[in-house]
XYZ file of C-alpha atoms in Angstrom:
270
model
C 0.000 0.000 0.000
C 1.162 3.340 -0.912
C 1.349 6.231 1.273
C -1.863 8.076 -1.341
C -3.289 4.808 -0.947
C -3.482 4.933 2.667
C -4.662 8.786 2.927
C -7.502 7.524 0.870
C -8.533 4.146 3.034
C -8.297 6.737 6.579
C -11.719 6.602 7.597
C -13.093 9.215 8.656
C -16.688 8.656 9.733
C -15.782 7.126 13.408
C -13.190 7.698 15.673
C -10.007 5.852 15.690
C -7.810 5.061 19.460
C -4.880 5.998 17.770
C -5.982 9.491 16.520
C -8.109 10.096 20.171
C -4.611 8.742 21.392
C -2.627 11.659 19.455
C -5.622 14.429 21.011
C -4.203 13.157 24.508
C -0.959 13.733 23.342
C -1.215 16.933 22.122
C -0.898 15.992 18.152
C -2.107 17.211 15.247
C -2.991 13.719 13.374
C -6.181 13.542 14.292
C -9.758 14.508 12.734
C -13.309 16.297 14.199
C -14.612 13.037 15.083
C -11.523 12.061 17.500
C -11.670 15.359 19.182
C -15.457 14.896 19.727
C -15.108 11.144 21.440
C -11.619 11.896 23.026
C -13.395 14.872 24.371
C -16.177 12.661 25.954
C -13.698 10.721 27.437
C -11.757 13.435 29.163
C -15.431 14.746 30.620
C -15.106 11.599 32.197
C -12.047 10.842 33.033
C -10.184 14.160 32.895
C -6.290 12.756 33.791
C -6.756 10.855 30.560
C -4.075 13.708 28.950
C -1.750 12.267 32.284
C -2.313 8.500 31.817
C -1.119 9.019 28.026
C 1.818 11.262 29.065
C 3.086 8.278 31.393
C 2.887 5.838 29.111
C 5.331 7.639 26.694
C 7.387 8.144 29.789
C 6.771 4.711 30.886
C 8.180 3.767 27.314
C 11.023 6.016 27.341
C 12.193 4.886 30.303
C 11.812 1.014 29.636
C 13.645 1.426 26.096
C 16.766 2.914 27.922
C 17.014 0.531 30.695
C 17.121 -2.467 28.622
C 19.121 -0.872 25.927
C 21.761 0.105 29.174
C 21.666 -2.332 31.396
C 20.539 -5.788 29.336
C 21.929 -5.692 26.291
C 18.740 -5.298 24.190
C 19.499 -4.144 20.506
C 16.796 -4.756 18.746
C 12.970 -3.894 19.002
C 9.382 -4.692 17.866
C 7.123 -2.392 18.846
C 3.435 -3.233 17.684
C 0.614 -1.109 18.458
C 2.941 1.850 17.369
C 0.272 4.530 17.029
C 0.579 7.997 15.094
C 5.073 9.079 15.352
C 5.293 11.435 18.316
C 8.681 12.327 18.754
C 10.826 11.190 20.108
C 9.718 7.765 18.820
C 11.260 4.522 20.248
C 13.873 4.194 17.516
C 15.175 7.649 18.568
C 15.036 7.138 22.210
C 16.871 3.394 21.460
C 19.332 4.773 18.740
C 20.543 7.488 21.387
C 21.637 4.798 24.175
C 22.879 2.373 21.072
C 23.215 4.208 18.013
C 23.405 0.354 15.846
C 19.519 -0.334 17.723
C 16.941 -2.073 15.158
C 13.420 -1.648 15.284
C 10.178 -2.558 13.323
C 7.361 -1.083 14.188
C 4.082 -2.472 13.657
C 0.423 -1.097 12.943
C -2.302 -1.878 11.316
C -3.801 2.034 11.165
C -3.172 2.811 7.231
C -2.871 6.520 8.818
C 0.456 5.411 10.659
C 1.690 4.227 7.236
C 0.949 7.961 5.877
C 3.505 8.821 8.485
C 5.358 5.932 8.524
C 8.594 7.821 7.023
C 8.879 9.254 10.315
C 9.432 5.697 11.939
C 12.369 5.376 9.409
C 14.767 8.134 10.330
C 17.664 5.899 11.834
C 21.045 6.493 13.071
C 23.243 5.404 10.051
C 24.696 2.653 12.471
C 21.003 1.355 13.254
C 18.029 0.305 11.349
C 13.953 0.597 11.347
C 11.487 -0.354 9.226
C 7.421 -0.103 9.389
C 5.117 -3.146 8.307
C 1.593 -3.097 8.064
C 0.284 -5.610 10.317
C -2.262 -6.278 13.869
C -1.157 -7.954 16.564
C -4.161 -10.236 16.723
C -2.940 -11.675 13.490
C 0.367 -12.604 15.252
C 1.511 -15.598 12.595
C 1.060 -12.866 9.882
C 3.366 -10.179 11.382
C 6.031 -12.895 12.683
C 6.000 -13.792 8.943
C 6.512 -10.485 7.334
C 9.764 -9.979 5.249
C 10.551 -6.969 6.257
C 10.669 -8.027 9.793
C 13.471 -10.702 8.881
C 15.491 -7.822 6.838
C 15.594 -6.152 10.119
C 15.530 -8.824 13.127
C 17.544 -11.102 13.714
C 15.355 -13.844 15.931
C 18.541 -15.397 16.710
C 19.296 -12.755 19.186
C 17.535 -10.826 22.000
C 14.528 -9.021 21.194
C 12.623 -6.686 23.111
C 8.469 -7.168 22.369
C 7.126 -3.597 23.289
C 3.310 -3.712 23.732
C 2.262 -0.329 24.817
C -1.053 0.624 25.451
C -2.237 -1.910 22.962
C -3.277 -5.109 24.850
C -6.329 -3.738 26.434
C -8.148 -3.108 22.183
C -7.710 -6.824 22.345
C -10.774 -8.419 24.153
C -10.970 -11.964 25.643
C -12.271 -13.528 23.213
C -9.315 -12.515 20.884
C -7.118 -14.815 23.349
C -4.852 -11.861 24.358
C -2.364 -13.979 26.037
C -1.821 -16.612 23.728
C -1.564 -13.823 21.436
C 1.402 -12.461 23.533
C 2.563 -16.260 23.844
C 3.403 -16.902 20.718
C 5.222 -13.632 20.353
C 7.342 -14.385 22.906
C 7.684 -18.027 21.669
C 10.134 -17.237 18.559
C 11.977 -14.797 20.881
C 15.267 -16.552 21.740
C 16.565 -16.481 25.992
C 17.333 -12.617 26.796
C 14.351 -11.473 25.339
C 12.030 -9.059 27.154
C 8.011 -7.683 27.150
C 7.554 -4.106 27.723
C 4.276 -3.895 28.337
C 1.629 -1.101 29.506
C -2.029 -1.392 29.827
C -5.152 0.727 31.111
C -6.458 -0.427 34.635
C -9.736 -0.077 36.347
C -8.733 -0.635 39.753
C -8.568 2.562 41.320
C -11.689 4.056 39.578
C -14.295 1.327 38.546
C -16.945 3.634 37.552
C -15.204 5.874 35.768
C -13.150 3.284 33.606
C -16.754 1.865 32.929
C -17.566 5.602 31.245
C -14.200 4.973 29.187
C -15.548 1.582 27.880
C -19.040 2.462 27.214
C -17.154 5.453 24.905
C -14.673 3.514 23.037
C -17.434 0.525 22.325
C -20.113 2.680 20.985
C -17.469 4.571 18.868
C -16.513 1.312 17.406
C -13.438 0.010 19.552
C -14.178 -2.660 22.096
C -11.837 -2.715 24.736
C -10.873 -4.607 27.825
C -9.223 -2.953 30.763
C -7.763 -5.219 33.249
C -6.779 -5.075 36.736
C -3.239 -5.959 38.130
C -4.000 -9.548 38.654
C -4.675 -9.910 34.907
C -2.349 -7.524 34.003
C 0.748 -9.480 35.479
C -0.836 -12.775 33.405
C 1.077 -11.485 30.514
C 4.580 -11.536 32.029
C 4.023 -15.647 32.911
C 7.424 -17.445 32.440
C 9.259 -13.830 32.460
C 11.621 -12.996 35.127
C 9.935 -9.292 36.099
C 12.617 -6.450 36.330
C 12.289 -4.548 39.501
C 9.911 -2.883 40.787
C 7.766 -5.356 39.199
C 4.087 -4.766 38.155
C 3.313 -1.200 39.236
C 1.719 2.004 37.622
C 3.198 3.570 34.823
C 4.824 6.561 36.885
C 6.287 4.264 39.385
C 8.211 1.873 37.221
C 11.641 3.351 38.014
C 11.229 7.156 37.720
C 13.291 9.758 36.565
C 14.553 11.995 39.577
C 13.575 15.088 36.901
C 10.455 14.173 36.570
C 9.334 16.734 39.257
C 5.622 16.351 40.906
C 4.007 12.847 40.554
C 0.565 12.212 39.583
C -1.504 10.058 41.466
C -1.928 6.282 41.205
C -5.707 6.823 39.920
C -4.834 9.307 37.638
C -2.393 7.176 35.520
C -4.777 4.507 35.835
C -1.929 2.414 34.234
C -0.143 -1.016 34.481
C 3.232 -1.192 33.553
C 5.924 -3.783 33.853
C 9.068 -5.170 31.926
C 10.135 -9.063 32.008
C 13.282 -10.992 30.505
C 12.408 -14.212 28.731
C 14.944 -16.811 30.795
């Protein structure tokens, strides 16, 4: 698919998570229809804006430690979302200048931007294939993800805010099983995802919003959360919200834990 080709299949009729996602953010890439249901779901849950700021932290901060301290060199991110600088690649690149990374989306308006996921380092390399991560035979298949990966070698599976658009009945963690499965000892899951547990009723708003606009979702509480990370040993501090997953001493004021509303944790595959 070209990138005309994918301006042209953007639909524009109903809102889209990764466009409301870019509104939280603070981007440009989205349309009148993801203002009006990110909107309704800032009415209800107004830290929405903080919960998506922490997962980029959260993601920034994940990338660097195993880049630093495990020896991670190479990345696929799925779930990727509209670029908002600085992207993963950029964040990796800057610990480990020869860091690889494929990113992963099946949102043809991420492949109209997609030349902003391929700005490497000239030591490193990134690519973008068109793919969803509840087709996971598909994407482990894709050529362009051999050109860049080398499954021989660690890779670390970055699942950000993308698990909880994948309801039960999609089998979410043998989804993430068989991800992990090709992923050779050394490996790791960075993984982030929406929680209900310290506002029930007001994560109930959220769902009733994204499932009338089109996008079922499934927000899970730590329990299920830490499912995912079965088999992994868990990097310190464990499963904990997003801003409390080894903080940067800059980071000034912290939110609350019900304001992130967000499970984060990072696991090496023995």
């Amino acid at each position: 698919m070209t990138h005309s080709q994918a301006a042209r299949d953007i639909d524009t009729s109903r809102p889209h998570s990764a466009r409301m996602y870019d509104y939280y953010l603070g981007g440009k890439d989205h349309f009148e229809v993801d203002k009006q249901a990110a909107e309704r779901v800032a009415e209800a849950y107004p830290a929405i804006f903080v919960c998506a700021r922490e997962n980029r932290s959260f993601m920034h901060r994940a990338t660097r430690v195993l880049a630093r301290e495990h020896g991670i060199r190479q990345w696929l991110d799925i779930g990727t979302g509209i670029p908002t600088e600085p992207n993963l690649h950029q964040v990796a690149q800057s610990v480990v200048p020869d860091a690889r990374v494929v990113y992963a989306d099946n949102d043809p308006l991420v492949l109209k931007y997609a030349e902003r996921l391929m700005r490497s380092s000239a030591e490193g390399r990134t690519t973008y294939i068109e793919a969803d991560v509840n087709d996971p035979q598909t994407l482990l298949n894709a050529p362009a993800l051999a050109e860049i990966l080398d499954l021989s070698r660690p890779v670390a599976l970055s699942l950000n805010a993308l698990m909880h658009f994948v309801t039960d009945a999609r089998d979410p963690y043998g989804i993430v099983r068989r991800l992990l499965d090709v992923l050779p000892s050394g490996s790791a899951l960075a993984l982030s995802h929406c929680t209900p547990d310290f506002d029930a009723p007001t994560w109930q708003k959220v769902t009733d919003i994204y499932t009338t606009a089109g996008t079922p979702v499934r927000f899970r509480s730590r329990e299920d959360v830490a499912r995912f990370f079965d088999g992994l040993d868990l990097l310190e501090p464990g499963v904990t919200v997003g801003h409390r997953w080894r903080p940067d001493p800059s980071d000034g004021d912290a939110p609350t834990d019900a304001e992130v509303s967000l499970w984060t944790g990072v696991g090496i595959k023995p």
